[in-house]
DNA sequence: ATAAGGGTTCCAGTTAGGGGAAGGTCAAGG
DNA sequence: CCTTGACCTTCCCCTAACTGGAACCCTTAT
């Protein structure tokens, strides 16, 4: 299977797939003409990576998860630890963004948004508190 | 005022301040010895930038906001448009993260987290649906 | 004289790929 | 048989917003 078909089946762009090979996440074979040849196993890995990335795991987390996935003797606690750590980061990020959103919402609501120069948003950023 | 003092007063690292000069956000003077010399005006700008960045505005947004801040003839609608656009992006990001969080929370809750290999997290990522 | 603690420039690295150039390969059509 | 178009390859540069570090200069205190 060539990279284009794999891209179509996994939803990952060819560039991404090549990048994943570059950093050692997948190791497809090669045909005589130099084209990458993906087997079902590779496809499966790439789909795994696509889902893990969609959940926001970093590439390094993905590498760890993939290794655990392929290790029949893994402990689920190891997987859970990675997931929980990632979850904590996501929750922290959500909290940060919500704080920004709250402040911004307030400022935007206070701004007249007309053609006059007076603007509470700029006043806030300028430190006129 | 030297860069170290400015860093202390604004809370921005010296590296960041140099970077902001590099990209033209501030233009401090120079002493005879080559050291940057910051005036109150520069300090004020940097504080402005610090607050805008803390609200998640991109550097380019900051550039726009700073220009509006210094333009006495601005229309507050221009400021509001920038802020609202940024707010929309933040809200989209929050929604994305919340979706990830919900999925992850569910998966983590389903995972025993013991020394056995069975793991619903990996099952999900592996596409065993 | 020297050592510490500023400052300066420049270069490289970070994340996770994207864009695009230059060139090889394959299948179909004239 | 040749060409055309769609694929594939590698390679290099670009992104955001800095951060780390090296090599070197300036000032002040001991």
PDB file of C-alpha atoms (C1' of nucleotides) in Angstrom:
ATOM      1  CA  UNK A   1       0.000   0.000   0.000  1.00  0.00           C
ATOM      2  CA  UNK A   2       1.346   3.415  -0.988  1.00  0.00           C
ATOM      3  CA  UNK A   3       1.351   6.464   1.186  1.00  0.00           C
ATOM      4  CA  UNK A   4      -1.563   8.098  -0.600  1.00  0.00           C
ATOM      5  CA  UNK A   5      -3.869   5.214   0.163  1.00  0.00           C
ATOM      6  CA  UNK A   6      -2.708   5.117   3.748  1.00  0.00           C
ATOM      7  CA  UNK A   7      -3.383   8.825   4.013  1.00  0.00           C
ATOM      8  CA  UNK A   8      -6.881   8.329   2.654  1.00  0.00           C
ATOM      9  CA  UNK A   9      -7.583   5.464   5.031  1.00  0.00           C
ATOM     10  CA  UNK A  10      -6.148   6.994   8.176  1.00  0.00           C
ATOM     11  CA  UNK A  11      -7.040  10.605   7.530  1.00  0.00           C
ATOM     12  CA  UNK A  12      -3.440  11.590   8.177  1.00  0.00           C
ATOM     13  CA  UNK A  13      -1.721  13.767   5.551  1.00  0.00           C
ATOM     14  CA  UNK A  14       1.193  12.098   3.724  1.00  0.00           C
ATOM     15  CA  UNK A  15       3.499  14.718   5.219  1.00  0.00           C
ATOM     16  CA  UNK A  16       2.498  13.654   8.682  1.00  0.00           C
ATOM     17  CA  UNK A  17       3.037  10.008   7.886  1.00  0.00           C
ATOM     18  CA  UNK A  18       6.508  10.712   6.528  1.00  0.00           C
ATOM     19  CA  UNK A  19       7.217  12.752   9.631  1.00  0.00           C
ATOM     20  CA  UNK A  20       6.150   9.871  11.841  1.00  0.00           C
ATOM     21  CA  UNK A  21       8.544   7.642   9.983  1.00  0.00           C
ATOM     22  CA  UNK A  22      11.248  10.268  10.362  1.00  0.00           C
ATOM     23  CA  UNK A  23      10.940  10.232  14.132  1.00  0.00           C
ATOM     24  CA  UNK A  24      10.672   6.480  14.252  1.00  0.00           C
ATOM     25  CA  UNK A  25       7.018   5.969  15.096  1.00  0.00           C
ATOM     26  CA  UNK A  26       6.432   3.743  12.082  1.00  0.00           C
ATOM     27  CA  UNK A  27       8.894   1.845   9.951  1.00  0.00           C
ATOM     28  CA  UNK A  28       7.270   1.014   6.626  1.00  0.00           C
ATOM     29  CA  UNK A  29       9.056  -1.149   4.097  1.00  0.00           C
ATOM     30  CA  UNK A  30      10.225   0.017   0.714  1.00  0.00           C
ATOM     31  CA  UNK A  31       9.428  -1.222  -2.759  1.00  0.00           C
ATOM     32  CA  UNK A  32      12.081  -1.552  -5.431  1.00  0.00           C
ATOM     33  CA  UNK A  33      11.131   1.853  -6.774  1.00  0.00           C
ATOM     34  CA  UNK A  34      11.770   3.471  -3.412  1.00  0.00           C
ATOM     35  CA  UNK A  35       8.122   3.948  -2.520  1.00  0.00           C
ATOM     36  CA  UNK A  36       7.098   3.294   1.057  1.00  0.00           C
ATOM     37  CA  UNK A  37       5.131   0.081   1.441  1.00  0.00           C
ATOM     38  CA  UNK A  38       2.707   0.032   4.345  1.00  0.00           C
ATOM     39  CA  UNK A  39       1.342  -3.161   5.781  1.00  0.00           C
ATOM     40  CA  UNK A  40      -1.821  -3.546   7.820  1.00  0.00           C
ATOM     41  CA  UNK A  41       0.248  -3.369  10.944  1.00  0.00           C
ATOM     42  CA  UNK A  42       1.583   0.042   9.923  1.00  0.00           C
ATOM     43  CA  UNK A  43      -1.891   1.231   9.066  1.00  0.00           C
ATOM     44  CA  UNK A  44      -3.097   0.151  12.458  1.00  0.00           C
ATOM     45  CA  UNK A  45      -0.276   1.993  14.176  1.00  0.00           C
ATOM     46  CA  UNK A  46      -0.958   5.140  12.217  1.00  0.00           C
ATOM     47  CA  UNK A  47      -4.645   4.999  13.066  1.00  0.00           C
ATOM     48  CA  UNK A  48      -3.665   4.595  16.707  1.00  0.00           C
ATOM     49  CA  UNK A  49      -1.432   7.628  16.449  1.00  0.00           C
ATOM     50  CA  UNK A  50      -4.154   9.634  14.771  1.00  0.00           C
ATOM     51  CA  UNK A  51      -6.572   8.920  17.600  1.00  0.00           C
ATOM     52  CA  UNK A  52      -4.005   9.585  20.297  1.00  0.00           C
ATOM     53  CA  UNK A  53      -3.061  12.884  18.680  1.00  0.00           C
ATOM     54  CA  UNK A  54      -6.721  13.794  18.367  1.00  0.00           C
ATOM     55  CA  UNK A  55      -6.956  13.395  22.126  1.00  0.00           C
ATOM     56  CA  UNK A  56      -4.135  15.885  22.437  1.00  0.00           C
ATOM     57  CA  UNK A  57      -1.358  13.521  23.498  1.00  0.00           C
ATOM     58  CA  UNK A  58       2.082  14.793  22.600  1.00  0.00           C
ATOM     59  CA  UNK A  59       4.201  12.860  20.160  1.00  0.00           C
ATOM     60  CA  UNK A  60       6.319  11.598  23.019  1.00  0.00           C
ATOM     61  CA  UNK A  61       3.227  10.435  24.866  1.00  0.00           C
ATOM     62  CA  UNK A  62       2.159   8.709  21.681  1.00  0.00           C
ATOM     63  CA  UNK A  63       5.488   6.959  21.502  1.00  0.00           C
ATOM     64  CA  UNK A  64       5.058   5.730  25.045  1.00  0.00           C
ATOM     65  CA  UNK A  65       1.467   4.682  24.486  1.00  0.00           C
ATOM     66  CA  UNK A  66       2.358   2.854  21.303  1.00  0.00           C
ATOM     67  CA  UNK A  67       5.094   0.970  23.119  1.00  0.00           C
ATOM     68  CA  UNK A  68       2.655   0.031  25.854  1.00  0.00           C
ATOM     69  CA  UNK A  69       0.093  -0.950  23.252  1.00  0.00           C
ATOM     70  CA  UNK A  70       2.528  -3.387  21.739  1.00  0.00           C
ATOM     71  CA  UNK A  71       3.782  -4.713  25.047  1.00  0.00           C
ATOM     72  CA  UNK A  72       1.625  -7.627  26.029  1.00  0.00           C
ATOM     73  CA  UNK A  73       3.083  -7.575  29.522  1.00  0.00           C
ATOM     74  CA  UNK A  74       2.245  -3.944  30.235  1.00  0.00           C
ATOM     75  CA  UNK A  75       0.519  -2.828  33.397  1.00  0.00           C
ATOM     76  CA  UNK A  76      -2.605  -0.783  32.801  1.00  0.00           C
ATOM     77  CA  UNK A  77      -1.423   1.483  35.589  1.00  0.00           C
ATOM     78  CA  UNK A  78       1.345   2.704  33.298  1.00  0.00           C
ATOM     79  CA  UNK A  79      -1.159   3.644  30.644  1.00  0.00           C
ATOM     80  CA  UNK A  80      -3.403   5.272  33.183  1.00  0.00           C
ATOM     81  CA  UNK A  81      -0.551   7.349  34.551  1.00  0.00           C
ATOM     82  CA  UNK A  82       0.240   8.777  31.125  1.00  0.00           C
ATOM     83  CA  UNK A  83      -3.420   9.517  30.480  1.00  0.00           C
ATOM     84  CA  UNK A  84      -3.966  11.113  33.860  1.00  0.00           C
ATOM     85  CA  UNK A  85      -0.927  13.294  33.515  1.00  0.00           C
ATOM     86  CA  UNK A  86      -2.145  14.462  30.136  1.00  0.00           C
ATOM     87  CA  UNK A  87      -5.603  15.024  31.523  1.00  0.00           C
ATOM     88  CA  UNK A  88      -4.188  17.210  34.257  1.00  0.00           C
ATOM     89  CA  UNK A  89      -2.424  19.357  31.685  1.00  0.00           C
ATOM     90  CA  UNK A  90      -5.580  19.699  29.673  1.00  0.00           C
ATOM     91  CA  UNK A  91      -7.529  20.734  32.728  1.00  0.00           C
ATOM     92  CA  UNK A  92      -4.904  23.308  33.618  1.00  0.00           C
ATOM     93  CA  UNK A  93      -5.063  24.678  30.110  1.00  0.00           C
ATOM     94  CA  UNK A  94      -8.827  24.848  30.209  1.00  0.00           C
ATOM     95  CA  UNK A  95      -8.645  26.765  33.469  1.00  0.00           C
ATOM     96  CA  UNK A  96      -6.155  29.217  31.967  1.00  0.00           C
ATOM     97  CA  UNK A  97      -8.283  29.746  28.918  1.00  0.00           C
ATOM     98  CA  UNK A  98     -11.426  30.156  30.963  1.00  0.00           C
ATOM     99  CA  UNK A  99      -9.761  32.861  33.017  1.00  0.00           C
ATOM    100  CA  UNK A 100      -8.763  34.642  29.828  1.00  0.00           C
ATOM    101  CA  UNK A 101     -12.224  34.195  28.420  1.00  0.00           C
ATOM    102  CA  UNK A 102     -13.874  35.609  31.523  1.00  0.00           C
ATOM    103  CA  UNK A 103     -11.660  38.678  31.543  1.00  0.00           C
ATOM    104  CA  UNK A 104     -12.007  39.195  27.818  1.00  0.00           C
ATOM    105  CA  UNK A 105     -15.739  38.718  27.857  1.00  0.00           C
ATOM    106  CA  UNK A 106     -16.055  41.331  30.525  1.00  0.00           C
ATOM    107  CA  UNK A 107     -13.847  43.782  28.660  1.00  0.00           C
ATOM    108  CA  UNK A 108     -15.588  43.211  25.351  1.00  0.00           C
ATOM    109  CA  UNK A 109     -18.954  43.723  27.020  1.00  0.00           C
ATOM    110  CA  UNK A 110     -17.759  47.006  28.475  1.00  0.00           C
ATOM    111  CA  UNK A 111     -16.476  48.345  25.156  1.00  0.00           C
ATOM    112  CA  UNK A 112     -18.894  50.495  23.222  1.00  0.00           C
ATOM    113  CA  UNK A 113     -17.450  49.414  19.884  1.00  0.00           C
ATOM    114  CA  UNK A 114     -18.282  52.657  18.166  1.00  0.00           C
ATOM    115  CA  UNK A 115     -16.139  55.264  16.395  1.00  0.00           C
ATOM    116  CA  UNK A 116     -15.037  57.017  19.566  1.00  0.00           C
ATOM    117  CA  UNK A 117     -11.552  56.347  20.926  1.00  0.00           C
ATOM    118  CA  UNK A 118     -12.532  55.603  24.535  1.00  0.00           C
ATOM    119  CA  UNK A 119     -12.011  51.937  25.174  1.00  0.00           C
ATOM    120  CA  UNK A 120     -11.994  49.989  28.430  1.00  0.00           C
ATOM    121  CA  UNK A 121     -10.040  47.200  26.775  1.00  0.00           C
ATOM    122  CA  UNK A 122      -7.106  49.464  26.062  1.00  0.00           C
ATOM    123  CA  UNK A 123      -7.493  51.114  29.426  1.00  0.00           C
ATOM    124  CA  UNK A 124      -7.136  47.743  31.075  1.00  0.00           C
ATOM    125  CA  UNK A 125      -4.141  46.743  28.983  1.00  0.00           C
ATOM    126  CA  UNK A 126      -2.567  50.138  29.632  1.00  0.00           C
ATOM    127  CA  UNK A 127      -2.802  49.504  33.353  1.00  0.00           C
ATOM    128  CA  UNK A 128      -5.285  52.270  34.095  1.00  0.00           C
ATOM    129  CA  UNK A 129      -6.758  50.452  37.017  1.00  0.00           C
TER     130      UNK A 129
ATOM    131  CA  UNK B   1      17.148  52.094  32.941  1.00  0.00           C
ATOM    132  CA  UNK B   2      18.889  48.851  32.022  1.00  0.00           C
ATOM    133  CA  UNK B   3      17.187  45.737  30.791  1.00  0.00           C
ATOM    134  CA  UNK B   4      17.500  43.916  34.106  1.00  0.00           C
ATOM    135  CA  UNK B   5      15.575  46.588  35.966  1.00  0.00           C
ATOM    136  CA  UNK B   6      12.940  46.672  33.272  1.00  0.00           C
ATOM    137  CA  UNK B   7      12.640  42.907  33.523  1.00  0.00           C
ATOM    138  CA  UNK B   8      12.168  43.157  37.266  1.00  0.00           C
ATOM    139  CA  UNK B   9       9.539  45.880  36.950  1.00  0.00           C
ATOM    140  CA  UNK B  10       7.535  44.373  34.111  1.00  0.00           C
ATOM    141  CA  UNK B  11       7.940  40.738  34.988  1.00  0.00           C
ATOM    142  CA  UNK B  12       9.124  40.016  31.460  1.00  0.00           C
ATOM    143  CA  UNK B  13      12.397  38.103  31.046  1.00  0.00           C
ATOM    144  CA  UNK B  14      15.244  40.048  29.456  1.00  0.00           C
ATOM    145  CA  UNK B  15      15.211  37.606  26.569  1.00  0.00           C
ATOM    146  CA  UNK B  16      11.610  38.429  25.853  1.00  0.00           C
ATOM    147  CA  UNK B  17      12.277  42.150  25.984  1.00  0.00           C
ATOM    148  CA  UNK B  18      15.142  41.785  23.507  1.00  0.00           C
ATOM    149  CA  UNK B  19      12.885  39.709  21.318  1.00  0.00           C
ATOM    150  CA  UNK B  20      10.230  42.416  21.403  1.00  0.00           C
ATOM    151  CA  UNK B  21      12.821  44.911  20.298  1.00  0.00           C
ATOM    152  CA  UNK B  22      13.931  42.528  17.575  1.00  0.00           C
ATOM    153  CA  UNK B  23      10.477  42.392  16.082  1.00  0.00           C
ATOM    154  CA  UNK B  24       9.967  46.102  16.479  1.00  0.00           C
ATOM    155  CA  UNK B  25       7.491  46.273  19.341  1.00  0.00           C
ATOM    156  CA  UNK B  26       9.724  48.535  21.401  1.00  0.00           C
ATOM    157  CA  UNK B  27      12.615  50.711  20.358  1.00  0.00           C
ATOM    158  CA  UNK B  28      14.750  51.494  23.383  1.00  0.00           C
ATOM    159  CA  UNK B  29      17.659  53.900  23.124  1.00  0.00           C
ATOM    160  CA  UNK B  30      21.273  52.921  23.598  1.00  0.00           C
ATOM    161  CA  UNK B  31      23.894  54.187  25.996  1.00  0.00           C
ATOM    162  CA  UNK B  32      27.465  54.818  24.948  1.00  0.00           C
ATOM    163  CA  UNK B  33      28.464  51.388  26.163  1.00  0.00           C
ATOM    164  CA  UNK B  34      25.868  49.736  23.928  1.00  0.00           C
ATOM    165  CA  UNK B  35      23.438  48.912  26.717  1.00  0.00           C
ATOM    166  CA  UNK B  36      19.740  49.386  25.999  1.00  0.00           C
ATOM    167  CA  UNK B  37      18.282  52.395  27.743  1.00  0.00           C
ATOM    168  CA  UNK B  38      14.584  52.160  28.527  1.00  0.00           C
ATOM    169  CA  UNK B  39      12.453  55.185  29.262  1.00  0.00           C
ATOM    170  CA  UNK B  40       9.153  55.232  31.113  1.00  0.00           C
ATOM    171  CA  UNK B  41       7.363  55.140  27.808  1.00  0.00           C
ATOM    172  CA  UNK B  42       9.119  51.879  26.903  1.00  0.00           C
ATOM    173  CA  UNK B  43       8.332  50.440  30.285  1.00  0.00           C
ATOM    174  CA  UNK B  44       4.700  51.294  29.832  1.00  0.00           C
ATOM    175  CA  UNK B  45       4.623  49.655  26.427  1.00  0.00           C
ATOM    176  CA  UNK B  46       6.244  46.512  27.769  1.00  0.00           C
ATOM    177  CA  UNK B  47       3.771  46.333  30.622  1.00  0.00           C
ATOM    178  CA  UNK B  48       0.999  46.704  28.069  1.00  0.00           C
ATOM    179  CA  UNK B  49       2.462  43.874  26.041  1.00  0.00           C
ATOM    180  CA  UNK B  50       2.802  41.720  29.115  1.00  0.00           C
ATOM    181  CA  UNK B  51      -0.853  42.128  29.955  1.00  0.00           C
ATOM    182  CA  UNK B  52      -1.991  41.578  26.380  1.00  0.00           C
ATOM    183  CA  UNK B  53       0.109  38.429  26.124  1.00  0.00           C
ATOM    184  CA  UNK B  54      -1.266  37.228  29.444  1.00  0.00           C
ATOM    185  CA  UNK B  55      -4.723  37.479  27.896  1.00  0.00           C
ATOM    186  CA  UNK B  56      -3.487  35.227  25.120  1.00  0.00           C
ATOM    187  CA  UNK B  57      -3.314  37.770  22.330  1.00  0.00           C
ATOM    188  CA  UNK B  58      -0.829  36.825  19.619  1.00  0.00           C
ATOM    189  CA  UNK B  59       2.163  39.032  19.023  1.00  0.00           C
ATOM    190  CA  UNK B  60       0.543  40.368  15.877  1.00  0.00           C
ATOM    191  CA  UNK B  61      -2.604  41.192  17.820  1.00  0.00           C
ATOM    192  CA  UNK B  62      -0.406  42.923  20.358  1.00  0.00           C
ATOM    193  CA  UNK B  63       1.178  44.943  17.608  1.00  0.00           C
ATOM    194  CA  UNK B  64      -2.244  46.011  16.405  1.00  0.00           C
ATOM    195  CA  UNK B  65      -3.483  46.779  19.896  1.00  0.00           C
ATOM    196  CA  UNK B  66      -0.392  48.772  20.707  1.00  0.00           C
ATOM    197  CA  UNK B  67      -0.851  50.826  17.551  1.00  0.00           C
ATOM    198  CA  UNK B  68      -4.479  51.465  18.474  1.00  0.00           C
ATOM    199  CA  UNK B  69      -3.441  52.306  22.007  1.00  0.00           C
ATOM    200  CA  UNK B  70      -1.144  54.993  20.713  1.00  0.00           C
ATOM    201  CA  UNK B  71      -3.566  56.289  18.126  1.00  0.00           C
ATOM    202  CA  UNK B  72      -5.670  58.985  19.756  1.00  0.00           C
ATOM    203  CA  UNK B  73      -8.058  58.946  16.809  1.00  0.00           C
ATOM    204  CA  UNK B  74      -8.790  55.209  17.000  1.00  0.00           C
ATOM    205  CA  UNK B  75     -12.306  53.862  16.989  1.00  0.00           C
ATOM    206  CA  UNK B  76     -13.094  51.567  19.885  1.00  0.00           C
ATOM    207  CA  UNK B  77     -14.853  49.310  17.400  1.00  0.00           C
ATOM    208  CA  UNK B  78     -11.449  48.403  15.961  1.00  0.00           C
ATOM    209  CA  UNK B  79     -10.220  47.362  19.370  1.00  0.00           C
ATOM    210  CA  UNK B  80     -13.383  45.466  20.066  1.00  0.00           C
ATOM    211  CA  UNK B  81     -13.135  43.586  16.793  1.00  0.00           C
ATOM    212  CA  UNK B  82      -9.640  42.351  17.631  1.00  0.00           C
ATOM    213  CA  UNK B  83     -10.709  41.329  21.105  1.00  0.00           C
ATOM    214  CA  UNK B  84     -13.850  39.575  19.919  1.00  0.00           C
ATOM    215  CA  UNK B  85     -11.964  37.651  17.287  1.00  0.00           C
ATOM    216  CA  UNK B  86      -9.464  36.524  19.873  1.00  0.00           C
ATOM    217  CA  UNK B  87     -12.258  35.627  22.245  1.00  0.00           C
ATOM    218  CA  UNK B  88     -13.858  33.445  19.602  1.00  0.00           C
ATOM    219  CA  UNK B  89     -10.617  31.555  19.124  1.00  0.00           C
ATOM    220  CA  UNK B  90     -10.284  31.043  22.849  1.00  0.00           C
ATOM    221  CA  UNK B  91     -13.792  29.720  23.089  1.00  0.00           C
ATOM    222  CA  UNK B  92     -13.178  27.316  20.229  1.00  0.00           C
ATOM    223  CA  UNK B  93     -10.051  26.089  21.942  1.00  0.00           C
ATOM    224  CA  UNK B  94     -11.874  25.628  25.217  1.00  0.00           C
ATOM    225  CA  UNK B  95     -14.511  23.574  23.442  1.00  0.00           C
ATOM    226  CA  UNK B  96     -11.853  21.391  21.836  1.00  0.00           C
ATOM    227  CA  UNK B  97     -10.114  20.834  25.126  1.00  0.00           C
ATOM    228  CA  UNK B  98     -13.329  20.086  26.925  1.00  0.00           C
ATOM    229  CA  UNK B  99     -14.161  17.425  24.381  1.00  0.00           C
ATOM    230  CA  UNK B 100     -10.740  15.870  24.918  1.00  0.00           C
ATOM    231  CA  UNK B 101     -11.138  16.132  28.645  1.00  0.00           C
ATOM    232  CA  UNK B 102     -14.524  14.441  28.592  1.00  0.00           C
ATOM    233  CA  UNK B 103     -13.275  11.548  26.506  1.00  0.00           C
ATOM    234  CA  UNK B 104     -10.109  11.199  28.542  1.00  0.00           C
ATOM    235  CA  UNK B 105     -11.913  11.406  31.835  1.00  0.00           C
ATOM    236  CA  UNK B 106     -14.196   8.627  30.767  1.00  0.00           C
ATOM    237  CA  UNK B 107     -11.332   6.445  29.605  1.00  0.00           C
ATOM    238  CA  UNK B 108      -9.286   7.066  32.721  1.00  0.00           C
ATOM    239  CA  UNK B 109     -12.270   6.228  34.896  1.00  0.00           C
ATOM    240  CA  UNK B 110     -12.718   2.954  33.035  1.00  0.00           C
ATOM    241  CA  UNK B 111      -9.095   1.895  33.430  1.00  0.00           C
ATOM    242  CA  UNK B 112      -8.323  -0.307  36.380  1.00  0.00           C
ATOM    243  CA  UNK B 113      -4.819   1.046  36.721  1.00  0.00           C
ATOM    244  CA  UNK B 114      -3.408  -2.136  38.130  1.00  0.00           C
ATOM    245  CA  UNK B 115      -0.665  -4.485  36.998  1.00  0.00           C
ATOM    246  CA  UNK B 116      -2.775  -6.327  34.457  1.00  0.00           C
ATOM    247  CA  UNK B 117      -2.414  -5.495  30.788  1.00  0.00           C
ATOM    248  CA  UNK B 118      -6.107  -5.026  29.987  1.00  0.00           C
ATOM    249  CA  UNK B 119      -6.724  -1.361  29.355  1.00  0.00           C
ATOM    250  CA  UNK B 120      -9.766   0.375  27.872  1.00  0.00           C
ATOM    251  CA  UNK B 121      -7.624   3.401  27.026  1.00  0.00           C
ATOM    252  CA  UNK B 122      -5.437   1.382  24.697  1.00  0.00           C
ATOM    253  CA  UNK B 123      -8.452  -0.466  23.390  1.00  0.00           C
ATOM    254  CA  UNK B 124     -10.023   2.825  22.430  1.00  0.00           C
ATOM    255  CA  UNK B 125      -6.868   4.146  20.804  1.00  0.00           C
ATOM    256  CA  UNK B 126      -6.417   0.860  18.997  1.00  0.00           C
ATOM    257  CA  UNK B 127      -9.841   1.246  17.467  1.00  0.00           C
ATOM    258  CA  UNK B 128     -11.452  -1.716  19.215  1.00  0.00           C
ATOM    259  CA  UNK B 129     -14.872  -0.163  19.095  1.00  0.00           C
TER     260      UNK B 129
ATOM    261  C1'  DA C   1      44.544  42.340  39.047  1.00  0.00           C
ATOM    262  C1'  DT C   2      40.700  39.898  39.208  1.00  0.00           C
ATOM    263  C1'  DA C   3      36.244  38.210  40.054  1.00  0.00           C
ATOM    264  C1'  DA C   4      31.315  38.808  40.060  1.00  0.00           C
ATOM    265  C1'  DG C   5      27.491  40.299  37.967  1.00  0.00           C
ATOM    266  C1'  DG C   6      25.627  43.000  34.725  1.00  0.00           C
ATOM    267  C1'  DG C   7      25.222  43.678  29.571  1.00  0.00           C
ATOM    268  C1'  DT C   8      25.842  42.443  24.154  1.00  0.00           C
ATOM    269  C1'  DT C   9      25.368  39.465  19.801  1.00  0.00           C
ATOM    270  C1'  DC C  10      24.486  35.321  17.437  1.00  0.00           C
ATOM    271  C1'  DC C  11      23.169  30.522  16.775  1.00  0.00           C
ATOM    272  C1'  DA C  12      20.440  26.598  17.724  1.00  0.00           C
ATOM    273  C1'  DG C  13      16.485  24.320  19.544  1.00  0.00           C
ATOM    274  C1'  DT C  14      11.690  23.826  20.842  1.00  0.00           C
ATOM    275  C1'  DT C  15       6.155  21.404  18.519  1.00  0.00           C
ATOM    276  C1'  DA C  16       4.274  19.032  14.983  1.00  0.00           C
ATOM    277  C1'  DG C  17       4.228  19.262  11.004  1.00  0.00           C
ATOM    278  C1'  DG C  18       3.210  22.543   6.164  1.00  0.00           C
ATOM    279  C1'  DG C  19       4.790  24.500   1.637  1.00  0.00           C
ATOM    280  C1'  DG C  20       7.135  24.037  -2.203  1.00  0.00           C
ATOM    281  C1'  DA C  21      11.052  22.823  -5.402  1.00  0.00           C
ATOM    282  C1'  DA C  22      13.489  19.390  -8.141  1.00  0.00           C
ATOM    283  C1'  DG C  23      13.295  15.109  -9.770  1.00  0.00           C
ATOM    284  C1'  DG C  24      12.015   9.787 -10.245  1.00  0.00           C
ATOM    285  C1'  DT C  25       7.976   6.419 -11.383  1.00  0.00           C
ATOM    286  C1'  DC C  26       3.784   4.480 -13.142  1.00  0.00           C
ATOM    287  C1'  DA C  27      -0.538   3.807 -15.917  1.00  0.00           C
ATOM    288  C1'  DA C  28      -3.353   5.436 -19.619  1.00  0.00           C
ATOM    289  C1'  DG C  29      -4.172   7.595 -24.009  1.00  0.00           C
ATOM    290  C1'  DG C  30      -2.877   9.319 -28.763  1.00  0.00           C
TER     291       DG C  30
ATOM    292  C1'  DC D   1       6.615   5.039 -28.717  1.00  0.00           C
ATOM    293  C1'  DC D   2       5.863   9.071 -26.406  1.00  0.00           C
ATOM    294  C1'  DT D   3       3.699  12.050 -23.509  1.00  0.00           C
ATOM    295  C1'  DT D   4       0.782  13.579 -19.847  1.00  0.00           C
ATOM    296  C1'  DG D   5      -0.813  13.631 -15.281  1.00  0.00           C
ATOM    297  C1'  DA D   6      -0.854  11.793 -10.942  1.00  0.00           C
ATOM    298  C1'  DC D   7       1.788   9.829  -7.881  1.00  0.00           C
ATOM    299  C1'  DC D   8       6.105   9.237  -5.189  1.00  0.00           C
ATOM    300  C1'  DT D   9      10.929  10.678  -3.384  1.00  0.00           C
ATOM    301  C1'  DT D  10      14.255  13.830  -0.748  1.00  0.00           C
ATOM    302  C1'  DC D  11      15.546  18.294   0.729  1.00  0.00           C
ATOM    303  C1'  DC D  12      15.234  22.630   2.754  1.00  0.00           C
ATOM    304  C1'  DC D  13      12.936  26.474   4.742  1.00  0.00           C
ATOM    305  C1'  DC D  14       8.953  28.233   7.528  1.00  0.00           C
ATOM    306  C1'  DT D  15       5.718  28.598  11.399  1.00  0.00           C
ATOM    307  C1'  DA D  16       5.060  31.140  17.356  1.00  0.00           C
ATOM    308  C1'  DA D  17       7.152  32.991  20.771  1.00  0.00           C
ATOM    309  C1'  DC D  18      10.367  32.547  22.867  1.00  0.00           C
ATOM    310  C1'  DT D  19      14.571  29.854  25.715  1.00  0.00           C
ATOM    311  C1'  DG D  20      19.331  28.198  26.391  1.00  0.00           C
ATOM    312  C1'  DG D  21      23.895  28.683  25.731  1.00  0.00           C
ATOM    313  C1'  DA D  22      28.419  30.350  23.923  1.00  0.00           C
ATOM    314  C1'  DA D  23      31.608  33.950  23.416  1.00  0.00           C
ATOM    315  C1'  DC D  24      32.589  38.319  24.532  1.00  0.00           C
ATOM    316  C1'  DC D  25      32.298  43.391  26.588  1.00  0.00           C
ATOM    317  C1'  DC D  26      31.421  46.744  30.669  1.00  0.00           C
ATOM    318  C1'  DT D  27      31.376  48.159  35.467  1.00  0.00           C
ATOM    319  C1'  DT D  28      32.260  47.884  40.203  1.00  0.00           C
ATOM    320  C1'  DA D  29      34.273  45.938  44.350  1.00  0.00           C
ATOM    321  C1'  DT D  30      37.907  43.728  46.545  1.00  0.00           C
TER     322       DT D  30
END
